[in-house]
Amino acid sequence: AHVKWVEPDNIHLTLKFLGYITKEELEKVKLATREALRPFAPFEMGVARLGAFPKINYPRVIWMGINKGREVLKRIASNLEERLAIIGFVKEKRPFSPHLTLGRVKSSKGRERLIEALTKVEATNLGKMSADKVSIMKSQLTP
């Protein structure tokens, strides 16, 4: 399968996708984000396994899941969701699933080999990282 891999420097964990926002909304988002994060201290995250959305047998997005720190991330995302709803952002209907996007599948040609490779990796601990800051990022997907 043809996969567009994320550049290592661009790998991140998304707490909330906002879509297009104005400069005025950005200022409100910054304030809401600060408020949502106020109760939380930096913590350690553990990267656990490889997976794919929507499912491993039909991969569109390839990701690494978070095990250690997962519950803290869920609380942070929930706090942020509530704060952003107050200023008019629609709440996400899907449950929050903390992950790091590694790549997007652009073509399903040869998908079987990709599925085989993904299912062979049964790692339970792919490393640790410190969660000590949140950034508001502009997302620009390329073809």
mmCIF file of C-alpha atoms in Angstrom:
data_model
loop_
_atom_site.group_PDB
_atom_site.id
_atom_site.type_symbol
_atom_site.label_atom_id
_atom_site.label_comp_id
_atom_site.label_asym_id
_atom_site.label_seq_id
_atom_site.Cartn_x
_atom_site.Cartn_y
_atom_site.Cartn_z
ATOM 1 C CA ALA A 1 0.000 0.000 0.000
ATOM 2 C CA HIS A 2 1.122 3.561 -0.611
ATOM 3 C CA VAL A 3 1.495 5.306 2.760
ATOM 4 C CA LYS A 4 2.208 9.015 3.265
ATOM 5 C CA TRP A 5 4.320 8.926 6.423
ATOM 6 C CA VAL A 6 4.296 11.797 8.900
ATOM 7 C CA GLU A 7 7.661 13.543 9.193
ATOM 8 C CA PRO A 8 9.182 12.643 12.608
ATOM 9 C CA ASP A 9 9.196 16.310 13.706
ATOM 10 C CA ASN A 10 5.462 16.534 12.942
ATOM 11 C CA ILE A 11 4.332 13.535 14.992
ATOM 12 C CA HIS A 12 1.969 14.730 17.705
ATOM 13 C CA LEU A 13 -1.043 13.747 19.777
ATOM 14 C CA THR A 14 -4.261 15.597 18.901
ATOM 15 C CA LEU A 15 -6.469 16.481 21.864
ATOM 16 C CA LYS A 16 -9.108 18.240 19.733
ATOM 17 C CA PHE A 17 -9.397 19.001 16.025
ATOM 18 C CA LEU A 18 -10.948 22.443 15.590
ATOM 19 C CA GLY A 19 -11.194 22.874 11.830
ATOM 20 C CA TYR A 20 -10.998 26.395 10.428
ATOM 21 C CA ILE A 21 -10.978 29.097 13.110
ATOM 22 C CA THR A 22 -10.671 32.877 12.940
ATOM 23 C CA LYS A 23 -7.995 34.913 14.731
ATOM 24 C CA GLU A 24 -10.644 36.020 17.237
ATOM 25 C CA GLU A 25 -11.630 32.403 17.906
ATOM 26 C CA LEU A 26 -7.955 31.478 18.271
ATOM 27 C CA GLU A 27 -7.602 33.888 21.199
ATOM 28 C CA LYS A 28 -10.653 32.324 22.893
ATOM 29 C CA VAL A 29 -9.252 28.836 22.223
ATOM 30 C CA LYS A 30 -5.931 29.784 23.848
ATOM 31 C CA LEU A 31 -7.725 31.001 26.964
ATOM 32 C CA ALA A 32 -10.003 27.943 27.115
ATOM 33 C CA THR A 33 -6.990 25.648 26.668
ATOM 34 C CA ARG A 34 -5.098 27.309 29.524
ATOM 35 C CA GLU A 35 -8.152 26.916 31.770
ATOM 36 C CA ALA A 36 -8.658 23.272 30.774
ATOM 37 C CA LEU A 37 -5.023 22.394 31.505
ATOM 38 C CA ARG A 38 -4.683 24.313 34.774
ATOM 39 C CA PRO A 39 -5.357 21.267 37.036
ATOM 40 C CA PHE A 40 -2.766 19.061 35.321
ATOM 41 C CA ALA A 41 0.970 18.662 35.922
ATOM 42 C CA PRO A 42 3.443 17.253 33.362
ATOM 43 C CA PHE A 43 3.370 13.445 33.216
ATOM 44 C CA GLU A 44 4.985 10.540 31.406
ATOM 45 C CA MET A 45 3.315 8.794 28.477
ATOM 46 C CA GLY A 46 4.095 5.305 27.243
ATOM 47 C CA VAL A 47 3.671 4.266 23.615
ATOM 48 C CA ALA A 48 2.214 0.781 23.483
ATOM 49 C CA ARG A 49 1.344 -0.646 20.100
ATOM 50 C CA LEU A 50 0.653 -0.113 16.424
ATOM 51 C CA GLY A 51 -2.876 0.095 15.111
ATOM 52 C CA ALA A 52 -4.999 1.515 12.327
ATOM 53 C CA PHE A 53 -8.214 3.470 11.869
ATOM 54 C CA PRO A 54 -10.926 2.604 11.095
ATOM 55 C CA LYS A 55 -9.691 -0.960 11.736
ATOM 56 C CA ILE A 56 -6.563 -3.039 11.231
ATOM 57 C CA ASN A 57 -8.041 -4.920 8.238
ATOM 58 C CA TYR A 58 -8.975 -1.666 6.488
ATOM 59 C CA PRO A 59 -6.171 0.731 7.403
ATOM 60 C CA ARG A 60 -6.616 4.399 6.443
ATOM 61 C CA VAL A 61 -4.549 5.889 9.277
ATOM 62 C CA ILE A 62 -1.630 4.070 10.933
ATOM 63 C CA TRP A 63 -0.983 5.026 14.546
ATOM 64 C CA MET A 64 0.839 4.195 17.778
ATOM 65 C CA GLY A 65 -1.390 3.905 20.830
ATOM 66 C CA ILE A 66 -0.737 5.342 24.268
ATOM 67 C CA ASN A 67 -0.881 3.064 27.327
ATOM 68 C CA LYS A 68 0.844 4.845 30.219
ATOM 69 C CA GLY A 69 -0.806 8.218 30.817
ATOM 70 C CA ARG A 70 -3.895 7.236 28.814
ATOM 71 C CA GLU A 71 -6.384 8.046 31.579
ATOM 72 C CA VAL A 72 -4.777 11.437 32.270
ATOM 73 C CA LEU A 73 -4.965 12.227 28.548
ATOM 74 C CA LYS A 74 -8.650 11.281 28.522
ATOM 75 C CA ARG A 75 -9.326 13.634 31.447
ATOM 76 C CA ILE A 76 -7.383 16.441 29.751
ATOM 77 C CA ALA A 77 -9.289 15.913 26.481
ATOM 78 C CA SER A 78 -12.607 15.863 28.349
ATOM 79 C CA ASN A 79 -11.741 19.077 30.205
ATOM 80 C CA LEU A 80 -10.725 20.719 26.938
ATOM 81 C CA GLU A 81 -13.894 19.489 25.202
ATOM 82 C CA GLU A 82 -16.041 21.058 27.951
ATOM 83 C CA ARG A 83 -14.172 24.394 27.887
ATOM 84 C CA LEU A 84 -14.354 24.613 24.104
ATOM 85 C CA ALA A 85 -18.079 23.767 24.094
ATOM 86 C CA ILE A 86 -18.656 26.813 26.316
ATOM 87 C CA ILE A 87 -17.206 29.054 23.588
ATOM 88 C CA GLY A 88 -19.213 27.420 20.802
ATOM 89 C CA PHE A 89 -17.237 24.438 19.494
ATOM 90 C CA VAL A 90 -19.217 21.283 18.763
ATOM 91 C CA LYS A 91 -18.440 18.343 21.041
ATOM 92 C CA GLU A 92 -16.827 15.312 19.435
ATOM 93 C CA LYS A 93 -19.259 12.386 19.208
ATOM 94 C CA ARG A 94 -16.583 9.688 19.009
ATOM 95 C CA PRO A 95 -14.769 8.657 22.185
ATOM 96 C CA PHE A 96 -11.282 10.138 22.568
ATOM 97 C CA SER A 97 -8.600 7.635 21.544
ATOM 98 C CA PRO A 98 -5.088 8.910 22.416
ATOM 99 C CA HIS A 99 -2.685 8.064 19.597
ATOM 100 C CA LEU A 100 0.211 9.347 17.517
ATOM 101 C CA THR A 101 -0.514 9.336 13.777
ATOM 102 C CA LEU A 102 2.370 7.787 11.830
ATOM 103 C CA GLY A 103 0.938 7.745 8.328
ATOM 104 C CA ARG A 104 -2.092 7.895 6.061
ATOM 105 C CA VAL A 105 -2.816 5.160 3.533
ATOM 106 C CA LYS A 106 -3.185 6.817 0.111
ATOM 107 C CA SER A 107 -3.696 3.688 -2.011
ATOM 108 C CA SER A 108 -4.967 0.246 -1.090
ATOM 109 C CA LYS A 109 -2.853 -1.473 -3.763
ATOM 110 C CA GLY A 110 -0.760 -4.034 -1.878
ATOM 111 C CA ARG A 111 -2.808 -3.480 1.290
ATOM 112 C CA GLU A 112 -2.503 -7.150 2.295
ATOM 113 C CA ARG A 113 1.251 -6.766 2.915
ATOM 114 C CA LEU A 114 0.638 -3.693 5.065
ATOM 115 C CA ILE A 115 -2.042 -5.493 7.097
ATOM 116 C CA GLU A 116 0.297 -8.460 7.557
ATOM 117 C CA ALA A 117 3.110 -6.183 8.765
ATOM 118 C CA LEU A 118 0.811 -4.310 11.172
ATOM 119 C CA THR A 119 -0.592 -7.496 12.694
ATOM 120 C CA LYS A 120 2.896 -9.017 13.155
ATOM 121 C CA VAL A 121 4.028 -6.198 15.419
ATOM 122 C CA GLU A 122 2.936 -7.173 18.903
ATOM 123 C CA ALA A 123 5.072 -4.730 20.840
ATOM 124 C CA THR A 124 3.688 -3.747 24.211
ATOM 125 C CA ASN A 125 6.196 -1.022 24.993
ATOM 126 C CA LEU A 126 7.566 1.158 22.211
ATOM 127 C CA GLY A 127 9.014 3.876 24.430
ATOM 128 C CA LYS A 128 8.193 6.757 26.765
ATOM 129 C CA MET A 129 7.929 10.498 26.445
ATOM 130 C CA SER A 130 7.172 13.432 28.667
ATOM 131 C CA ALA A 131 3.870 15.254 28.205
ATOM 132 C CA ASP A 132 4.796 18.722 29.383
ATOM 133 C CA LYS A 133 3.272 21.163 26.903
ATOM 134 C CA VAL A 134 0.284 21.690 24.639
ATOM 135 C CA SER A 135 0.495 23.553 21.352
ATOM 136 C CA ILE A 136 -2.237 24.869 19.121
ATOM 137 C CA MET A 137 -1.225 23.770 15.647
ATOM 138 C CA LYS A 138 -2.353 24.642 12.159
ATOM 139 C CA SER A 139 -3.039 21.464 10.215
ATOM 140 C CA GLN A 140 -2.340 21.341 6.500
ATOM 141 C CA LEU A 141 -2.780 17.920 4.932
ATOM 142 C CA THR A 142 -0.954 17.449 1.660
ATOM 143 C CA PRO A 143 -1.834 15.032 -1.149
#
